[in-house]
Structure formats: C-alpha cells, structure tokens
Tab-separated table of C-alpha atoms and ligand atoms in Angstrom:
chain	number	residue	atom	x	y	z
E	653	UNK	CA	87.416	107.959	95.295
E	654	UNK	CA	85.733	106.474	91.456
E	655	UNK	CA	82.783	104.960	90.645
E	656	UNK	CA	82.793	101.678	88.632
E	657	UNK	CA	80.754	100.797	86.739
E	658	UNK	CA	79.976	97.291	85.301
E	659	UNK	CA	77.680	97.256	82.582
E	660	UNK	CA	76.336	93.594	81.916
E	661	UNK	CA	73.212	92.224	79.401
E	662	UNK	CA	71.299	91.267	82.784
E	663	UNK	CA	72.649	93.464	85.618
E	664	UNK	CA	74.423	96.842	85.721
E	665	UNK	CA	76.308	97.183	88.402
E	666	UNK	CA	78.088	99.889	89.995
E	667	UNK	CA	80.607	100.895	93.371
E	668	UNK	CA	82.183	103.582	94.594
E	669	UNK	CA	86.000	102.159	95.230
E	670	UNK	CA	88.857	103.866	97.360
E	671	UNK	CA	91.806	104.356	95.727
E	672	UNK	CA	93.062	100.945	97.943
E	673	UNK	CA	90.574	99.392	95.159
E	674	UNK	CA	88.193	98.773	98.165
E	675	UNK	CA	84.319	98.541	97.196
E	676	UNK	CA	83.041	100.891	99.620
E	677	UNK	CA	79.641	100.856	98.548
E	678	UNK	CA	77.901	98.857	95.723
E	679	UNK	CA	74.218	98.999	94.019
E	680	UNK	CA	72.938	97.237	90.908
E	681	UNK	CA	69.714	97.320	89.052
E	682	UNK	CA	68.242	95.103	85.431
E	683	UNK	CA	69.759	96.739	82.640
E	684	UNK	CA	66.239	95.935	80.545
E	685	UNK	CA	67.734	95.581	77.348
E	686	UNK	CA	64.173	94.919	76.202
E	687	UNK	CA	63.387	98.201	76.639
E	688	UNK	CA	65.846	99.945	74.292
E	689	UNK	CA	69.071	102.379	74.460
E	690	UNK	CA	67.470	104.988	76.301
E	691	UNK	CA	66.193	103.146	78.804
E	692	UNK	CA	69.594	101.172	79.449
E	693	UNK	CA	70.919	104.787	79.803
E	694	UNK	CA	68.855	105.804	82.048
E	695	UNK	CA	69.415	102.958	83.936
E	696	UNK	CA	73.185	103.646	83.684
E	697	UNK	CA	72.613	106.837	84.655
E	698	UNK	CA	70.430	106.399	87.780
E	699	UNK	CA	72.987	103.598	89.148
E	700	UNK	CA	75.677	106.863	88.736
E	701	UNK	CA	73.636	108.661	90.699
E	702	UNK	CA	72.834	106.337	93.543
E	703	UNK	CA	76.254	106.187	94.085
E	704	UNK	CA	77.134	109.382	94.175
E	705	UNK	CA	74.053	110.347	96.706
E	706	UNK	CA	75.580	107.689	98.978
E	707	UNK	CA	79.287	109.139	99.182
E	708	UNK	CA	80.244	111.213	102.126
E	709	UNK	CA	80.122	115.205	101.148
E	710	UNK	CA	83.836	115.448	102.012
E	711	UNK	CA	84.865	112.779	99.832
E	712	UNK	CA	85.850	113.893	96.048
E	713	UNK	CA	85.119	112.005	93.289
E	714	UNK	CA	87.558	111.509	90.813
E	715	UNK	CA	85.774	109.858	87.909
E	716	UNK	CA	83.672	107.574	86.374
E	717	UNK	CA	84.302	103.807	84.358
E	718	UNK	CA	82.301	101.809	82.591
E	719	UNK	CA	83.150	98.457	81.472
E	720	UNK	CA	81.233	97.685	78.233
E	721	UNK	CA	80.983	94.390	76.937
E	722	UNK	CA	81.431	95.210	73.495
E	723	UNK	CA	84.189	97.118	71.216
E	724	UNK	CA	84.868	100.847	72.072
E	725	UNK	CA	86.793	103.393	70.028
E	726	UNK	CA	89.357	105.836	71.636
E	727	UNK	CA	86.746	108.845	71.512
E	728	UNK	CA	84.360	106.236	74.117
E	729	UNK	CA	82.003	105.503	71.310
E	730	UNK	CA	80.481	102.017	71.833
E	731	UNK	CA	80.684	101.094	67.832
E	732	UNK	CA	79.253	97.857	68.445
E	733	UNK	CA	77.755	96.132	71.318
E	734	UNK	CA	75.293	92.896	70.464
E	735	UNK	CA	74.274	92.353	73.998
E	736	UNK	CA	72.973	95.215	74.627
E	737	UNK	CA	71.758	96.403	70.951
E	738	UNK	CA	73.942	98.975	70.468
E	739	UNK	CA	75.768	100.514	67.119
E	740	UNK	CA	77.779	103.947	67.770
E	741	UNK	CA	76.263	104.696	71.191
E	742	UNK	CA	78.622	108.124	72.150
E	743	UNK	CA	78.437	106.820	75.761
E	744	UNK	CA	81.402	108.643	77.311
E	745	UNK	CA	80.069	111.969	75.965
E	746	UNK	CA	76.477	111.200	77.562
E	747	UNK	CA	77.626	110.393	80.539
E	748	UNK	CA	79.508	113.430	80.956
E	749	UNK	CA	76.980	115.337	80.171
E	750	UNK	CA	74.224	113.804	82.499
E	751	UNK	CA	77.261	114.028	85.586
E	752	UNK	CA	79.549	116.340	84.973
E	753	UNK	CA	82.740	113.983	85.648
E	754	UNK	CA	85.183	112.889	83.704
E	755	UNK	CA	83.814	109.001	82.358
E	756	UNK	CA	86.287	106.685	80.610
E	757	UNK	CA	85.183	103.796	78.972
E	758	UNK	CA	86.756	100.258	77.929
E	759	UNK	CA	85.681	96.971	76.663
E	760	UNK	CA	84.844	94.410	80.015
E	761	UNK	CA	87.726	91.919	79.062
E	762	UNK	CA	89.962	94.890	78.991
E	763	UNK	CA	88.405	96.035	82.268
E	764	UNK	CA	89.107	92.914	84.037
E	765	UNK	CA	93.084	93.148	83.049
E	766	UNK	CA	92.965	96.758	84.486
E	767	UNK	CA	91.520	95.155	87.778
E	768	UNK	CA	94.795	92.710	87.916
E	769	UNK	CA	96.956	95.300	86.703
E	770	UNK	CA	95.893	97.373	89.729
E	771	UNK	CA	95.859	95.545	92.510
E	772	UNK	CA	96.200	91.295	91.044
E	773	UNK	CA	98.073	89.244	89.157
E	774	UNK	CA	99.116	92.028	87.004
E	775	UNK	CA	100.423	94.217	89.223
E	776	UNK	CA	103.615	96.675	88.850
E	777	UNK	CA	104.191	95.109	85.741
E	778	UNK	CA	105.103	96.823	82.524
E	779	UNK	CA	103.641	94.457	80.168
E	780	UNK	CA	101.255	91.750	80.999
E	781	UNK	CA	97.941	89.840	79.642
E	782	UNK	CA	95.237	88.394	81.064
E	783	UNK	CA	93.331	85.449	79.649
E	784	UNK	CA	90.353	84.811	80.871
E	785	UNK	CA	88.545	81.342	80.476
E	786	UNK	CA	84.721	81.312	80.556
E	787	UNK	CA	81.905	80.034	78.196
E	788	UNK	CA	84.219	82.356	75.617
E	789	UNK	CA	87.530	83.595	75.627
E	790	UNK	CA	88.360	86.864	76.307
E	791	UNK	CA	91.355	89.402	77.871
E	792	UNK	CA	92.811	92.316	77.547
E	793	UNK	CA	96.437	93.730	77.927
E	794	UNK	CA	98.618	96.488	79.617
E	795	UNK	CA	101.307	97.410	77.417
E	796	UNK	CA	104.093	99.677	78.888
E	797	UNK	CA	101.985	100.210	81.715
E	798	UNK	CA	99.567	101.602	79.396
E	799	UNK	CA	95.878	99.786	78.435
E	800	UNK	CA	95.684	98.688	74.737
E	801	UNK	CA	93.911	100.711	73.060
E	802	UNK	CA	93.163	101.098	69.122
E	803	UNK	CA	90.834	103.454	66.511
E	804	UNK	CA	88.522	100.395	66.360
E	805	UNK	CA	88.453	98.755	69.670
E	806	UNK	CA	89.103	95.329	68.620
E	807	UNK	CA	93.033	95.032	69.562
E	808	UNK	CA	92.076	92.699	72.276
E	809	UNK	CA	90.092	90.462	70.943
E	810	UNK	CA	92.594	87.296	72.093
E	811	UNK	CA	89.818	84.402	72.103
E	812	UNK	CA	89.626	85.126	68.000
E	813	UNK	CA	93.028	84.218	67.643
E	814	UNK	CA	93.369	81.418	65.182
E	815	UNK	CA	95.431	78.289	66.826
E	816	UNK	CA	94.411	75.274	64.488
E	817	UNK	CA	92.448	73.952	62.536
E	818	UNK	CA	89.226	72.115	64.213
E	819	UNK	CA	86.479	72.645	61.615
E	820	UNK	CA	84.986	74.794	64.249
E	821	UNK	CA	83.596	77.643	63.229
E	822	UNK	CA	83.435	79.983	65.954
E	823	UNK	CA	80.561	82.697	66.490
E	824	UNK	CA	83.289	85.304	64.919
E	825	UNK	CA	82.943	83.283	61.726
E	826	UNK	CA	86.527	82.183	61.382
E	827	UNK	CA	87.704	78.760	61.939
E	828	UNK	CA	89.746	77.173	64.916
E	829	UNK	CA	89.382	80.462	67.624
E	830	UNK	CA	91.862	79.939	70.637
E	831	UNK	CA	87.870	80.401	72.213
E	832	UNK	CA	86.769	77.297	70.179
E	833	UNK	CA	89.899	75.094	72.002
E	834	UNK	CA	90.205	76.770	75.743
E	835	UNK	CA	86.494	78.137	76.505
E	836	UNK	CA	84.463	75.742	78.788
E	837	UNK	CA	82.079	74.490	76.135
E	838	UNK	CA	84.879	73.665	73.996
E	839	UNK	CA	86.376	71.654	77.409
E	840	UNK	CA	82.757	70.077	77.456
E	841	UNK	CA	82.319	69.181	73.926
E	842	UNK	CA	85.624	67.787	73.251
E	843	UNK	CA	84.941	65.654	76.761
E	844	UNK	CA	81.539	64.369	75.221
E	845	UNK	CA	83.612	63.205	71.852
E	846	UNK	CA	86.323	61.989	73.551
E	847	UNK	CA	84.100	59.464	75.326
E	848	UNK	CA	82.249	58.325	72.555
E	849	UNK	CA	84.920	57.464	69.895
E	850	UNK	CA	87.358	56.294	73.281
E	851	UNK	CA	89.071	53.321	71.948
E	852	UNK	CA	88.525	49.810	74.061
E	853	UNK	CA	91.596	50.032	75.826
E	854	UNK	CA	90.728	53.069	77.337
E	855	UNK	CA	86.987	52.689	78.397
E	856	UNK	CA	88.650	49.428	80.533
E	857	UNK	CA	90.725	51.774	83.048
E	858	UNK	CA	89.004	55.212	82.526
E	859	UNK	CA	86.277	55.762	85.774
E	860	UNK	CA	85.595	59.002	84.029
E	861	UNK	CA	84.170	57.080	80.967
E	862	UNK	CA	82.636	54.417	83.336
E	863	UNK	CA	80.854	57.320	85.489
E	864	UNK	CA	79.804	59.410	82.219
E	865	UNK	CA	79.167	57.825	78.808
E	866	UNK	CA	75.062	57.856	79.794
E	867	UNK	CA	75.212	60.903	81.461
E	868	UNK	CA	76.946	62.721	78.672
E	869	UNK	CA	74.781	65.756	79.624
E	870	UNK	CA	76.096	66.185	83.554
E	871	UNK	CA	79.813	66.607	82.518
E	872	UNK	CA	81.103	70.108	83.677
E	873	UNK	CA	84.188	71.866	83.252
E	874	UNK	CA	84.546	70.877	87.013
E	875	UNK	CA	84.470	67.582	86.772
E	876	UNK	CA	86.775	67.510	83.888
E	877	UNK	CA	89.623	68.537	85.665
E	878	UNK	CA	88.680	66.404	88.916
E	879	UNK	CA	89.052	63.838	87.072
E	880	UNK	CA	91.677	64.708	84.758
E	881	UNK	CA	93.990	65.547	88.566
E	882	UNK	CA	93.168	61.693	89.320
E	883	UNK	CA	95.311	61.043	86.069
E	884	UNK	CA	91.968	59.167	84.722
E	885	UNK	CA	93.354	59.269	80.867
E	886	UNK	CA	90.571	60.772	79.201
E	887	UNK	CA	90.230	63.723	81.313
E	888	UNK	CA	93.761	64.346	81.496
E	889	UNK	CA	93.738	64.260	77.300
E	890	UNK	CA	90.710	66.521	77.284
E	891	UNK	CA	92.865	68.784	79.570
E	892	UNK	CA	96.242	68.202	78.004
E	893	UNK	CA	94.336	69.422	74.446
E	894	UNK	CA	92.943	72.506	75.962
E	895	UNK	CA	96.545	73.064	77.486
E	896	UNK	CA	98.046	72.476	74.060
E	897	UNK	CA	96.169	74.927	72.293
E	898	UNK	CA	96.127	77.859	74.736
E	899	UNK	CA	99.909	77.306	75.017
E	900	UNK	CA	100.154	77.579	71.291
E	901	UNK	CA	97.804	80.812	71.880
E	902	UNK	CA	100.271	82.244	74.285
E	903	UNK	CA	103.287	81.328	72.271
E	904	UNK	CA	101.505	83.716	69.608
E	905	UNK	CA	100.872	86.473	72.100
E	906	UNK	CA	105.336	86.161	73.333
E	907	UNK	CA	106.077	86.716	70.043
E	908	UNK	CA	103.745	89.884	69.672
E	909	UNK	CA	104.568	91.663	72.646
E	910	UNK	CA	106.512	90.080	74.726
E	911	UNK	CA	104.838	89.958	78.155
E	912	UNK	CA	106.739	89.760	81.857
E	913	UNK	CA	103.215	87.774	83.459
E	914	UNK	CA	100.361	85.613	81.590
E	915	UNK	CA	97.504	85.566	83.982
E	916	UNK	CA	95.074	82.853	83.471
E	917	UNK	CA	91.483	84.220	84.681
E	918	UNK	CA	87.796	82.964	84.017
E	919	UNK	CA	85.686	79.800	85.450
E	920	UNK	CA	88.312	77.573	84.159
E	921	UNK	CA	90.770	78.991	86.153
E	922	UNK	CA	89.778	77.546	89.663
E	923	UNK	CA	91.623	74.348	88.331
E	924	UNK	CA	94.246	76.075	89.940
E	925	UNK	CA	97.771	74.927	90.007
E	926	UNK	CA	97.015	71.955	87.847
E	927	UNK	CA	95.851	73.894	85.458
E	928	UNK	CA	99.097	76.089	85.587
E	929	UNK	CA	101.528	72.843	85.904
E	930	UNK	CA	99.654	70.904	82.697
E	931	UNK	CA	100.243	74.674	80.468
E	932	UNK	CA	103.837	75.254	81.532
E	933	UNK	CA	104.961	72.134	80.015
E	934	UNK	CA	103.024	72.480	76.969
E	935	UNK	CA	104.249	75.907	76.723
E	936	UNK	CA	107.980	75.116	76.815
E	937	UNK	CA	107.714	74.130	73.333
E	938	UNK	CA	105.735	76.904	72.084
E	939	UNK	CA	108.368	79.677	73.306
E	940	UNK	CA	110.437	81.275	70.896
E	941	UNK	CA	113.818	82.801	71.466
E	942	UNK	CA	114.072	79.852	74.541
E	943	UNK	CA	117.382	81.506	76.183
E	944	UNK	CA	115.386	84.591	77.306
E	945	UNK	CA	113.587	83.615	80.420
E	946	UNK	CA	109.631	83.166	79.646
E	947	UNK	CA	107.080	85.045	81.584
E	948	UNK	CA	105.327	84.103	84.556
E	949	UNK	CA	101.824	82.243	84.273
E	950	UNK	CA	99.557	83.142	87.340
E	951	UNK	CA	96.329	82.880	88.085
E	952	UNK	CA	93.731	86.097	88.213
E	953	UNK	CA	93.287	86.841	91.663
E	954	UNK	CA	90.138	89.539	91.079
E	955	UNK	CA	86.923	87.799	90.254
E	956	UNK	CA	83.519	88.844	91.010
E	957	UNK	CA	84.613	92.660	91.590
E	958	UNK	CA	87.139	92.810	89.003
E	959	UNK	CA	84.143	94.547	86.522
E	960	UNK	CA	83.854	97.284	88.989
E	961	UNK	CA	87.303	97.565	90.480
E	962	UNK	CA	88.880	97.505	86.935
E	963	UNK	CA	85.968	100.438	85.489
E	964	UNK	CA	86.816	102.730	88.451
E	965	UNK	CA	90.826	102.397	87.406
E	966	UNK	CA	90.376	102.705	83.525
E	967	UNK	CA	92.129	106.475	83.720
E	968	UNK	CA	94.741	105.377	85.408
E	969	UNK	CA	95.867	103.293	82.010
E	970	UNK	CA	94.738	105.940	79.300
E	971	UNK	CA	97.126	107.792	77.463
E	972	UNK	CA	96.393	111.230	77.822
E	973	UNK	CA	97.450	113.655	75.464
W	810	ZN	ZN1	86.321	83.631	66.840
C-alpha cells in the first residue's frame, strides 16, 4: 500500500492506494495558501497522518508520493511553486522526518503521466508522453520505463515549446508556446476571433456564427467541439488549427524522444475520438522518417484520481542508485 498526495493550490487530497491502483480511502482538506508555507506543510502532514490512522494495522505502508504544482529537483526540493508561494522548500526531507516513511516528489503533470503509465493509456510502454489540454497545456513523459528528471526539474514543460508565431505572449514570457495554441483558453479565444472576422460566405453557412455572434462570452470548449463535429465551417476551422499546432508539437516530441504512444488528456480530451481523428490527419505531415511506424495517439484513461494514483507510484519510476 502506498499513500498518494495531490497537492493543489486549493485543496490537498490524499489517498491510500493498493497495488492495483485502487484508492481504498481518501481524504481532502483546504491547502490554506494564505496562511503561509508552514501551515501548508502542517496540512500535508495532517492528511498523511489521517490516512495512516485509517489503514489496517496489518497493511504495510510502502511509501508516500506527492504531486506538486511546481518545479521539483532530483533531491525532492520544491524549487519554485507560484500557486503556493514556495521557493526552495525541501519537502521530501521534511515529510520523511515528520512521518518516517520514504517520500517521493514529482511535478503534478508528470504524476498524471505516471498514473497513465501505471494503469492507463501508457501501460506497458517504455517511452510515452501524456499531453494535457486544459486551461493550460502540461504533460509528462516516461523514457525507457523511468520518469524524466533533470537538475532543474524543467524537462517536461511541453506546453512551453514554441510551435508558431501567433504574437500571443505566454505566461512564461515567450511568444508562440504550444499552450497559446492548444489550451482551452486558446481554443475559446480563437473561436471568438474567427467569429468576429468571419467572411460573408462563411457567415451565411455557419450555425455556430449565428448562435454565438451575440453571445461570445458563452462559448466553451465543449460547444466549439460540438459544432465542429457537426461540420460547422467556423468551429471546424478552430479545431483544425488547434490540431495543426498540436501536431507540430507532437512532431517535435517524436524527433526528440521517439515515443511509442502519445496520450491526450485534460478537459479538451473529452472531445474524444473526434479530436484524435482530426489530430491524426494533421500529424501525417509533421512526422519525420515516415517509413517508421508512427506513435499511437490515444486518449488518457485516468482523470480525477490520476493525481493521487500517480503520486502513489512515483517511486516505481525513479532512477535508484
Ligand atoms: Zn510558455
């Protein structure tokens, strides 16, 4: 049995997870970021103690894992976490001293990839990537069966690969990051722009335009995909553009790490097989060495619980000396 902790800016959620990836008990409390760093750590420890008290006395606790919404180095120090106002917090050491159990940390996007590698779309894969398309774009990868780590913890910031020149400045400071093309934020922004600038011939045949021209602020990712699936020309163009830039990003990943599977998760992945089919068409022109078989493009399987389950299994993917 393992404990997995999903440390978020709003809540700290934890669970006791068995070897099959089932959450046996879970517990969640507010993070209380406004009360400062020590209080956040106190709350993490309190979730862990609560879970330890709940486990059967005959069940042995293997380890604790924590998914952190920030940058974590190899030694388990949280170098930077904007949401929690943290810099250089030696969280692994603190939790090990407080609880007496081996503790492993990873970035939360990496943790989601580990959940997929353990029990979802990246199972039994040596090298695979999870790309999450939500309000931002994140991701993580498994290389040769291990989690990607680096001295500065920056290695899986997939959303900040530059894939074009759209004059949109990303939160990270660069222009043209994958996140500025393929997040739900970008999708909605682009849909509004396409509606506002639509030429007459498209306006005449677009129900999407007719229904939302006067209600731009009601447009959601789900709505855009619904209209695109019905072949609305404006909605389809917006989705097609997203797929085009996602395919460029994936083409870059193929050139760099040659994954067997690319898994698509996050809120926009609810568009399901439709998104995968539009994306797969775009990917044909973006991949190199076309004589080699392309990576499989799949939908992620684990959603809400991925943060806890993936955190519980971090130790399986850590290079041990
Ligand atoms: Zn960026």
